[in-house]
mmCIF file of C-alpha atoms and ligand atoms in Angstrom:
data_model
loop_
_atom_site.group_PDB
_atom_site.id
_atom_site.type_symbol
_atom_site.label_atom_id
_atom_site.label_comp_id
_atom_site.label_asym_id
_atom_site.label_seq_id
_atom_site.Cartn_x
_atom_site.Cartn_y
_atom_site.Cartn_z
ATOM 1 C CA MET P 661 0.000 0.000 0.000
ATOM 2 C CA GLY P 662 1.258 3.493 -0.833
ATOM 3 C CA ILE P 663 1.978 6.265 1.608
ATOM 4 C CA LYS P 664 -1.050 8.198 2.836
ATOM 5 C CA PRO P 665 -0.211 11.914 2.777
ATOM 6 C CA LEU P 666 -0.471 13.556 6.184
ATOM 7 C CA ILE P 667 0.082 16.923 7.832
ATOM 8 C CA PHE P 668 0.768 17.073 11.557
ATOM 9 C CA ILE P 669 0.913 20.525 13.186
ATOM 10 C CA HIS P 670 1.695 21.760 16.689
ATOM 11 C CA GLY P 671 0.904 24.987 18.467
ATOM 12 C CA GLY P 672 3.448 24.487 21.210
ATOM 13 C CA ALA P 673 4.216 22.523 24.355
ATOM 14 C CA GLY P 674 3.532 24.158 27.709
ATOM 15 C CA ASN P 675 1.349 24.358 30.791
ATOM 16 C CA TYR P 676 -2.064 24.644 29.194
ATOM 17 C CA ARG P 677 -3.667 23.686 32.530
ATOM 18 C CA LEU P 678 -3.392 27.415 33.337
ATOM 19 C CA PHE P 679 -5.459 28.430 30.309
ATOM 20 C CA SER P 680 -9.163 29.245 30.427
ATOM 21 C CA GLU P 681 -11.566 26.901 28.636
ATOM 22 C CA GLU P 682 -12.242 29.720 26.168
ATOM 23 C CA ALA P 683 -8.550 30.128 25.337
ATOM 24 C CA LEU P 684 -8.156 26.370 24.884
ATOM 25 C CA GLN P 685 -11.205 26.229 22.644
ATOM 26 C CA ARG P 686 -9.848 29.046 20.482
ATOM 27 C CA ARG P 687 -6.698 27.025 19.925
ATOM 28 C CA ARG P 688 -8.611 23.837 19.168
ATOM 29 C CA VAL P 689 -10.695 25.615 16.520
ATOM 30 C CA LEU P 690 -7.593 27.117 14.917
ATOM 31 C CA LEU P 691 -5.690 23.828 14.951
ATOM 32 C CA ASN P 692 -8.625 22.140 13.239
ATOM 33 C CA GLU P 693 -8.987 24.860 10.572
ATOM 34 C CA ILE P 694 -5.272 25.084 9.881
ATOM 35 C CA ALA P 695 -4.887 21.307 9.540
ATOM 36 C CA VAL P 696 -7.712 21.264 6.973
ATOM 37 C CA LYS P 697 -6.326 24.195 4.953
ATOM 38 C CA SER P 698 -2.739 22.984 4.947
ATOM 39 C CA PHE P 699 -3.829 19.448 3.995
ATOM 40 C CA GLU P 700 -5.347 20.946 0.820
ATOM 41 C CA VAL P 701 -1.957 22.493 0.052
ATOM 42 C CA LEU P 702 -0.255 19.147 0.709
ATOM 43 C CA ILE P 703 -2.510 17.415 -1.835
ATOM 44 C CA SER P 704 -2.340 20.138 -4.498
ATOM 45 C CA LYS P 705 1.321 21.158 -4.021
ATOM 46 C CA SER P 706 3.991 19.574 -1.800
ATOM 47 C CA ALA P 707 4.956 18.652 1.764
ATOM 48 C CA LEU P 708 7.261 21.679 1.840
ATOM 49 C CA ASP P 709 4.477 24.053 0.741
ATOM 50 C CA ALA P 710 2.117 22.503 3.285
ATOM 51 C CA VAL P 711 4.378 22.925 6.328
ATOM 52 C CA GLU P 712 5.193 26.507 5.345
ATOM 53 C CA TYR P 713 1.506 27.314 4.882
ATOM 54 C CA ALA P 714 0.477 25.685 8.181
ATOM 55 C CA VAL P 715 3.084 27.672 10.107
ATOM 56 C CA LYS P 716 2.202 30.874 8.237
ATOM 57 C CA LEU P 717 -1.461 30.515 9.257
ATOM 58 C CA MET P 718 -0.451 29.980 12.875
ATOM 59 C CA GLU P 719 1.824 33.041 12.721
ATOM 60 C CA ASP P 720 -1.078 35.092 11.307
ATOM 61 C CA SER P 721 -3.596 33.856 13.901
ATOM 62 C CA GLY P 722 -2.091 35.845 16.793
ATOM 63 C CA ALA P 723 -3.122 32.969 19.083
ATOM 64 C CA PHE P 724 0.279 31.304 19.287
ATOM 65 C CA ASN P 725 3.735 32.514 20.212
ATOM 66 C CA ALA P 726 4.907 33.137 16.648
ATOM 67 C CA GLY P 727 4.444 35.921 14.110
ATOM 68 C CA LEU P 728 1.649 38.225 15.264
ATOM 69 C CA GLY P 729 1.351 36.477 18.657
ATOM 70 C CA SER P 730 5.064 36.640 19.521
ATOM 71 C CA VAL P 731 6.029 37.490 23.118
ATOM 72 C CA LEU P 732 8.343 40.330 24.168
ATOM 73 C CA THR P 733 12.031 40.395 25.071
ATOM 74 C CA LEU P 734 13.400 42.019 28.201
ATOM 75 C CA ASN P 735 13.578 45.344 26.359
ATOM 76 C CA LYS P 736 10.013 45.042 25.007
ATOM 77 C CA ARG P 737 10.878 44.044 21.501
ATOM 78 C CA VAL P 738 9.681 41.197 19.346
ATOM 79 C CA GLU P 739 12.497 38.957 18.133
ATOM 80 C CA MET P 740 11.380 35.915 16.166
ATOM 81 C CA ASP P 741 13.100 32.817 14.832
ATOM 82 C CA ALA P 742 11.936 30.327 12.198
ATOM 83 C CA GLY P 743 13.304 27.377 10.253
ATOM 84 C CA ILE P 744 12.204 25.109 7.411
ATOM 85 C CA MET P 745 13.709 21.962 5.844
ATOM 86 C CA ASP P 746 13.003 19.928 2.724
ATOM 87 C CA GLY P 747 13.620 16.238 3.361
ATOM 88 C CA LYS P 748 14.036 15.442 -0.338
ATOM 89 C CA THR P 749 17.024 17.746 -0.919
ATOM 90 C CA LEU P 750 18.141 18.414 2.689
ATOM 91 C CA ASN P 751 17.849 22.099 1.833
ATOM 92 C CA VAL P 752 17.468 24.302 4.908
ATOM 93 C CA GLY P 753 16.461 27.928 5.472
ATOM 94 C CA ALA P 754 16.248 29.792 8.749
ATOM 95 C CA VAL P 755 15.957 33.307 10.115
ATOM 96 C CA ALA P 756 16.808 34.550 13.605
ATOM 97 C CA CYS P 757 16.152 37.653 15.699
ATOM 98 C CA ILE P 758 13.827 39.245 13.167
ATOM 99 C CA SER P 759 11.526 41.952 14.493
ATOM 100 C CA ASN P 760 9.158 43.626 12.108
ATOM 101 C CA PHE P 761 7.818 40.969 9.768
ATOM 102 C CA GLY P 762 4.699 38.883 10.317
ATOM 103 C CA ASN P 763 5.804 35.697 8.581
ATOM 104 C CA PRO P 764 9.346 34.648 9.497
ATOM 105 C CA ILE P 765 8.663 31.149 8.126
ATOM 106 C CA SER P 766 8.247 32.493 4.585
ATOM 107 C CA ILE P 767 11.428 34.550 4.914
ATOM 108 C CA ALA P 768 13.224 31.378 6.048
ATOM 109 C CA ARG P 769 11.988 29.605 2.936
ATOM 110 C CA ARG P 770 13.241 32.378 0.649
ATOM 111 C CA ILE P 771 16.636 32.236 2.385
ATOM 112 C CA MET P 772 16.647 28.505 1.653
ATOM 113 C CA GLU P 773 15.714 28.917 -1.984
ATOM 114 C CA GLU P 774 17.363 32.172 -2.972
ATOM 115 C CA THR P 775 20.615 32.431 -1.031
ATOM 116 C CA ASP P 776 23.688 30.257 -0.538
ATOM 117 C CA HIS P 777 23.207 30.314 3.235
ATOM 118 C CA ILE P 778 21.020 28.461 5.683
ATOM 119 C CA LEU P 779 20.579 31.050 8.460
ATOM 120 C CA ILE P 780 20.500 34.857 8.442
ATOM 121 C CA ALA P 781 19.957 36.933 11.591
ATOM 122 C CA GLY P 782 18.893 40.392 12.734
ATOM 123 C CA VAL P 783 19.014 43.584 10.724
ATOM 124 C CA SER P 784 20.605 41.843 7.743
ATOM 125 C CA ALA P 785 17.732 39.374 7.654
ATOM 126 C CA GLU P 786 15.269 42.276 7.692
ATOM 127 C CA ARG P 787 17.066 43.986 4.816
ATOM 128 C CA LEU P 788 17.034 40.757 2.885
ATOM 129 C CA ALA P 789 13.318 40.272 3.634
ATOM 130 C CA GLU P 790 12.577 43.704 2.171
ATOM 131 C CA PHE P 791 14.695 42.849 -0.851
ATOM 132 C CA PHE P 792 12.564 39.717 -1.287
ATOM 133 C CA GLY P 793 9.460 41.929 -1.222
ATOM 134 C CA PHE P 794 8.167 41.250 2.306
ATOM 135 C CA LYS P 795 6.459 44.302 3.796
ATOM 136 C CA PRO P 796 7.543 45.325 7.319
ATOM 137 C CA ASP P 797 4.792 44.989 9.937
ATOM 138 C CA PHE P 798 5.125 47.326 12.919
ATOM 139 C CA SER P 799 1.959 46.135 14.641
ATOM 140 C CA LEU P 800 3.477 43.144 16.446
ATOM 141 C CA ILE P 801 3.866 44.999 19.769
ATOM 142 C CA THR P 802 0.310 45.442 21.040
ATOM 143 C CA GLU P 803 -1.162 47.057 24.161
ATOM 144 C CA GLU P 804 -2.224 43.627 25.345
ATOM 145 C CA LYS P 805 1.342 42.348 25.094
ATOM 146 C CA LEU P 806 2.713 45.375 26.940
ATOM 147 C CA GLU P 807 0.235 44.758 29.767
ATOM 148 C CA ARG P 808 1.263 41.125 29.949
ATOM 149 C CA PHE P 809 4.918 42.192 29.863
ATOM 150 C CA LYS P 810 4.336 44.432 32.881
ATOM 151 C CA LYS P 811 2.857 41.581 34.888
ATOM 152 C CA VAL P 812 5.690 39.200 34.047
ATOM 153 C CA TYR P 813 8.348 41.858 34.563
ATOM 154 C CA ASP P 814 6.939 43.108 37.891
ATOM 155 C CA ALA P 815 6.749 39.568 39.242
ATOM 156 C CA TRP P 816 10.364 39.097 38.239
ATOM 157 C CA ILE P 817 11.428 42.326 39.936
ATOM 158 C CA ARG P 818 9.518 41.405 43.120
ATOM 159 C CA GLY P 819 11.629 38.272 43.267
ATOM 160 C CA GLU P 820 8.756 35.997 42.358
ATOM 161 C CA ARG P 821 10.758 35.064 39.307
ATOM 162 C CA LYS P 822 14.467 34.439 39.544
ATOM 163 C CA ARG P 823 17.013 36.506 37.663
ATOM 164 C CA MET P 824 17.857 35.158 34.259
ATOM 165 C CA LEU P 825 21.430 34.174 35.050
ATOM 166 C CA LYS P 826 21.235 30.678 33.702
ATOM 167 C CA ILE P 827 18.343 29.180 31.848
ATOM 168 C CA ARG P 828 18.623 25.931 33.728
ATOM 169 C CA GLU P 829 18.285 27.700 37.060
ATOM 170 C CA ILE P 830 15.205 29.474 35.795
ATOM 171 C CA VAL P 831 13.634 26.249 34.604
ATOM 172 C CA MET P 832 14.448 24.562 37.923
ATOM 173 C CA SER P 833 13.390 27.337 40.260
ATOM 174 C CA SER P 834 10.698 29.186 38.348
ATOM 175 C CA PRO P 835 9.118 26.849 35.838
ATOM 176 C CA ASP P 836 6.091 29.073 35.349
ATOM 177 C CA LEU P 837 8.294 31.544 33.473
ATOM 178 C CA PHE P 838 8.177 29.071 30.622
ATOM 179 C CA ASN P 839 4.530 28.221 30.845
ATOM 180 C CA PHE P 840 3.559 29.754 27.561
ATOM 181 C CA LEU P 841 5.835 28.191 25.032
ATOM 182 C CA ASP P 842 3.478 28.121 22.099
ATOM 183 C CA THR P 843 6.089 27.831 19.404
ATOM 184 C CA VAL P 844 4.343 26.559 16.256
ATOM 185 C CA GLY P 845 5.452 23.887 13.834
ATOM 186 C CA ALA P 846 4.474 21.286 11.268
ATOM 187 C CA VAL P 847 5.687 18.106 9.616
ATOM 188 C CA ALA P 848 4.241 16.536 6.482
ATOM 189 C CA ILE P 849 4.697 13.646 4.067
ATOM 190 C CA ASP P 850 3.290 13.398 0.544
ATOM 191 C CA SER P 851 2.337 10.281 -1.407
ATOM 192 C CA ASP P 852 5.838 10.090 -2.947
ATOM 193 C CA GLY P 853 7.435 9.923 0.494
ATOM 194 C CA ASN P 854 8.790 13.472 0.492
ATOM 195 C CA VAL P 855 8.912 14.889 4.020
ATOM 196 C CA ALA P 856 9.300 18.454 5.305
ATOM 197 C CA SER P 857 9.481 20.252 8.624
ATOM 198 C CA ALA P 858 8.890 23.847 9.739
ATOM 199 C CA VAL P 859 8.932 25.757 13.029
ATOM 200 C CA SER P 860 8.463 29.395 14.125
ATOM 201 C CA THR P 861 8.557 31.233 17.455
ATOM 202 C CA GLY P 862 8.753 34.479 19.370
ATOM 203 C CA GLY P 863 10.951 32.736 21.981
ATOM 204 C CA TYR P 864 9.816 33.346 25.558
ATOM 205 C CA TRP P 865 8.922 36.272 27.800
ATOM 206 C CA LEU P 866 11.843 38.382 29.072
ATOM 207 C CA LYS P 867 14.437 36.631 26.949
ATOM 208 C CA LEU P 868 17.560 38.717 26.510
ATOM 209 C CA PRO P 869 17.733 40.794 23.322
ATOM 210 C CA GLY P 870 19.780 38.914 20.764
ATOM 211 C CA ARG P 871 19.059 35.526 22.286
ATOM 212 C CA ILE P 872 18.587 32.837 19.654
ATOM 213 C CA GLY P 873 16.963 29.542 20.619
ATOM 214 C CA ASP P 874 16.540 26.136 19.025
ATOM 215 C CA VAL P 875 14.081 27.213 16.351
ATOM 216 C CA PRO P 876 16.439 28.473 13.613
ATOM 217 C CA LEU P 877 19.086 25.821 14.380
ATOM 218 C CA VAL P 878 18.902 22.869 12.019
ATOM 219 C CA GLY P 879 18.577 19.618 13.962
ATOM 220 C CA CYS P 880 17.357 21.375 17.100
ATOM 221 C CA GLY P 881 13.888 22.867 16.455
ATOM 222 C CA PHE P 882 13.411 21.082 13.123
ATOM 223 C CA TYR P 883 14.837 18.406 10.855
ATOM 224 C CA ALA P 884 13.711 16.515 7.744
ATOM 225 C CA ASP P 885 15.315 13.764 5.658
ATOM 226 C CA ASN P 886 13.416 11.499 3.276
ATOM 227 C CA GLU P 887 15.693 8.645 4.412
ATOM 228 C CA ALA P 888 14.472 8.999 8.015
ATOM 229 C CA GLY P 889 11.469 11.280 8.545
ATOM 230 C CA ALA P 890 10.724 14.791 9.779
ATOM 231 C CA ALA P 891 10.436 16.306 13.255
ATOM 232 C CA SER P 892 9.412 19.684 14.711
ATOM 233 C CA ALA P 893 9.913 20.643 18.362
ATOM 234 C CA SER P 894 8.590 23.116 20.916
ATOM 235 C CA GLY P 895 9.776 24.022 24.407
ATOM 236 C CA VAL P 896 12.735 25.580 26.178
ATOM 237 C CA GLY P 897 15.082 26.284 23.289
ATOM 238 C CA GLU P 898 18.286 25.905 25.255
ATOM 239 C CA ALA P 899 17.223 22.449 26.454
ATOM 240 C CA ILE P 900 16.167 21.353 22.956
ATOM 241 C CA ALA P 901 19.437 22.573 21.433
ATOM 242 C CA LYS P 902 21.625 20.801 23.988
ATOM 243 C CA VAL P 903 20.334 17.419 22.860
ATOM 244 C CA THR P 904 19.662 18.402 19.194
ATOM 245 C CA LEU P 905 16.166 17.052 19.749
ATOM 246 C CA SER P 906 14.794 16.978 16.183
ATOM 247 C CA LYS P 907 17.908 15.369 14.689
ATOM 248 C CA MET P 908 17.980 12.832 17.504
ATOM 249 C CA CYS P 909 14.338 11.967 16.805
ATOM 250 C CA CYS P 910 15.069 11.591 13.068
ATOM 251 C CA ASP P 911 18.101 9.407 13.803
ATOM 252 C CA PHE P 912 15.927 7.065 15.851
ATOM 253 C CA MET P 913 13.611 6.824 12.820
ATOM 254 C CA ARG P 914 16.617 6.311 10.513
ATOM 255 C CA ASN P 915 17.597 3.375 12.696
ATOM 256 C CA GLY P 916 14.229 1.703 12.223
ATOM 257 C CA PHE P 917 12.118 3.037 15.062
ATOM 258 C CA SER P 918 8.598 4.237 14.253
ATOM 259 C CA ALA P 919 7.786 7.940 14.551
ATOM 260 C CA GLN P 920 5.986 7.282 17.848
ATOM 261 C CA GLU P 921 8.897 5.296 19.302
ATOM 262 C CA ALA P 922 11.381 7.926 18.092
ATOM 263 C CA CYS P 923 9.448 10.789 19.719
ATOM 264 C CA GLU P 924 9.163 8.909 23.010
ATOM 265 C CA LYS P 925 12.852 7.990 22.990
ATOM 266 C CA ALA P 926 13.969 11.528 22.162
ATOM 267 C CA ILE P 927 11.823 13.064 24.916
ATOM 268 C CA ALA P 928 13.050 10.398 27.369
ATOM 269 C CA VAL P 929 16.670 11.385 26.633
ATOM 270 C CA LEU P 930 15.796 15.074 27.037
ATOM 271 C CA THR P 931 14.032 14.459 30.362
ATOM 272 C CA ARG P 932 16.876 12.305 31.707
ATOM 273 C CA ARG P 933 19.708 14.593 30.590
ATOM 274 C CA ILE P 934 18.144 18.044 31.033
ATOM 275 C CA GLY P 935 14.921 17.768 33.014
ATOM 276 C CA ASP P 936 11.145 17.508 33.008
ATOM 277 C CA ASN P 937 8.753 20.205 31.738
ATOM 278 C CA THR P 938 11.115 21.198 28.953
ATOM 279 C CA ALA P 939 9.716 20.256 25.512
ATOM 280 C CA GLY P 940 7.532 18.358 23.087
ATOM 281 C CA ILE P 941 8.023 17.006 19.580
ATOM 282 C CA ILE P 942 5.942 15.779 16.629
ATOM 283 C CA ALA P 943 7.251 13.569 13.824
ATOM 284 C CA VAL P 944 6.431 11.631 10.698
ATOM 285 C CA ASP P 945 8.517 8.651 9.591
ATOM 286 C CA LYS P 946 9.359 7.686 6.010
ATOM 287 C CA THR P 947 6.570 5.074 5.897
ATOM 288 C CA GLY P 948 3.931 7.680 6.768
ATOM 289 C CA GLY P 949 3.673 6.781 10.456
ATOM 290 C CA TYR P 950 3.259 9.678 12.868
ATOM 291 C CA GLY P 951 4.226 10.261 16.482
ATOM 292 C CA PHE P 952 4.420 12.808 19.272
ATOM 293 C CA ALA P 953 5.667 13.051 22.849
ATOM 294 C CA PHE P 954 6.040 15.796 25.448
ATOM 295 C CA ASN P 955 7.171 16.168 29.050
ATOM 296 C CA THR P 956 5.105 19.328 29.611
ATOM 297 C CA ALA P 957 1.511 19.482 30.871
ATOM 298 C CA GLY P 958 0.192 19.682 27.326
ATOM 299 C CA MET P 959 0.979 20.202 23.660
ATOM 300 C CA CYS P 960 -1.438 21.723 21.126
ATOM 301 C CA ARG P 961 -1.566 19.363 18.161
ATOM 302 C CA SER P 962 -3.642 18.419 15.161
ATOM 303 C CA ILE P 963 -3.229 15.802 12.450
ATOM 304 C CA PHE P 964 -4.975 15.246 9.127
ATOM 305 C CA ILE P 965 -4.269 12.054 7.186
ATOM 306 C CA GLU P 966 -5.736 11.220 3.797
ATOM 307 C CA GLY P 967 -9.012 9.395 4.325
ATOM 308 C CA MET P 968 -9.932 11.073 7.620
ATOM 309 C CA GLU P 969 -13.218 12.943 7.718
ATOM 310 C CA LYS P 970 -11.739 15.691 9.865
ATOM 311 C CA PRO P 971 -8.494 16.356 11.708
ATOM 312 C CA ALA P 972 -7.831 14.962 15.169
ATOM 313 C CA VAL P 973 -7.120 17.754 17.669
ATOM 314 C CA ALA P 974 -5.831 17.498 21.259
ATOM 315 C CA ILE P 975 -3.907 19.433 23.882
ATOM 316 C CA PHE P 976 -3.619 17.296 27.039
ATOM 317 C CA PRO P 977 -2.050 13.827 27.339
ATOM 318 C CA GLU P 978 -5.239 12.182 28.616
ATOM 319 C CA GLU P 979 -7.332 13.428 25.674
ATOM 320 C CA PRO P 980 -8.136 10.950 22.927
ATOM 321 C CA PHE P 981 -6.224 11.751 19.761
ATOM 322 C CA ILE P 982 -8.200 9.568 17.446
ATOM 323 C CA VAL P 983 -7.041 8.803 13.946
ATOM 324 C CA ASP P 984 -9.595 6.753 12.000
HETATM 325 N N1 LIG O 1201 11.503 26.771 21.455
HETATM 326 C C1 LIG O 1201 11.374 28.146 21.362
HETATM 327 C C2 LIG O 1201 12.446 28.916 21.963
HETATM 328 O O1 LIG O 1201 12.967 28.521 23.006
HETATM 329 O O2 LIG O 1201 12.811 29.941 21.435
#
């Protein structure tokens, strides 16, 4: 039997137990809609087009920590990272520390296709984006975000959050600082077995200006290779990067493990070596199998496989994630 095309998207791993039912429902509706729309792109175009489109829609939604919804740095700026990879060619494109553009994932793709490099950062990336025809968007810092910033910042100043000396100490002593890690991402496979991966983020609240996490680093936030599979991660970027989580997951698949086994093994290594409450990952293997695992309270996720009537959507581990 041939490979059934599938798109698997995530809206981030984090402590969704703190969210209101309304906020959770908003995410579920978006995950469902975006899985349907990006599946259409997968069928009519390619796995690469589908993962870019899925991430672009999540960036545009404002509901996740990417694009329009990106959180603020310690000096109240937006600094976003994104990465994309084509498993057929191993081509990679990524952008880091970009401030005034709504769709970093599409800039990453242009860097992949139209430059000789795989990662461009900061002001140079913004210049390049304008050269490519992307219009700057100065509406990413909203009143709502500034209010949220004040709450997070004041709590930090009052000593309710520890100083950001070392990320590990923050994760250990103040895990709620990382409660809202809604990085977005997607993996897909088409009927020819071509896989792709994409990921995009605003990082996390109060990160230092100039900080770059796992998301634009190939093998950390994303990886794709037709000979193994594709993976896309979400969580504390420093933790993900230390174990090169997405590459590790793909290497498990390369060595014959299913996508589900590979995700579980990769998250087990992360938990053992770095700690709990650090990340989640989704993957597709080269046979069209899918998998996910996380060591956080929840992970927003949605999958649409050819033949399904509608996507499966879930956030918490105990929720059914039914694929018919
Ligand atoms: N995983 C998102 C970040 O740490 O930037």
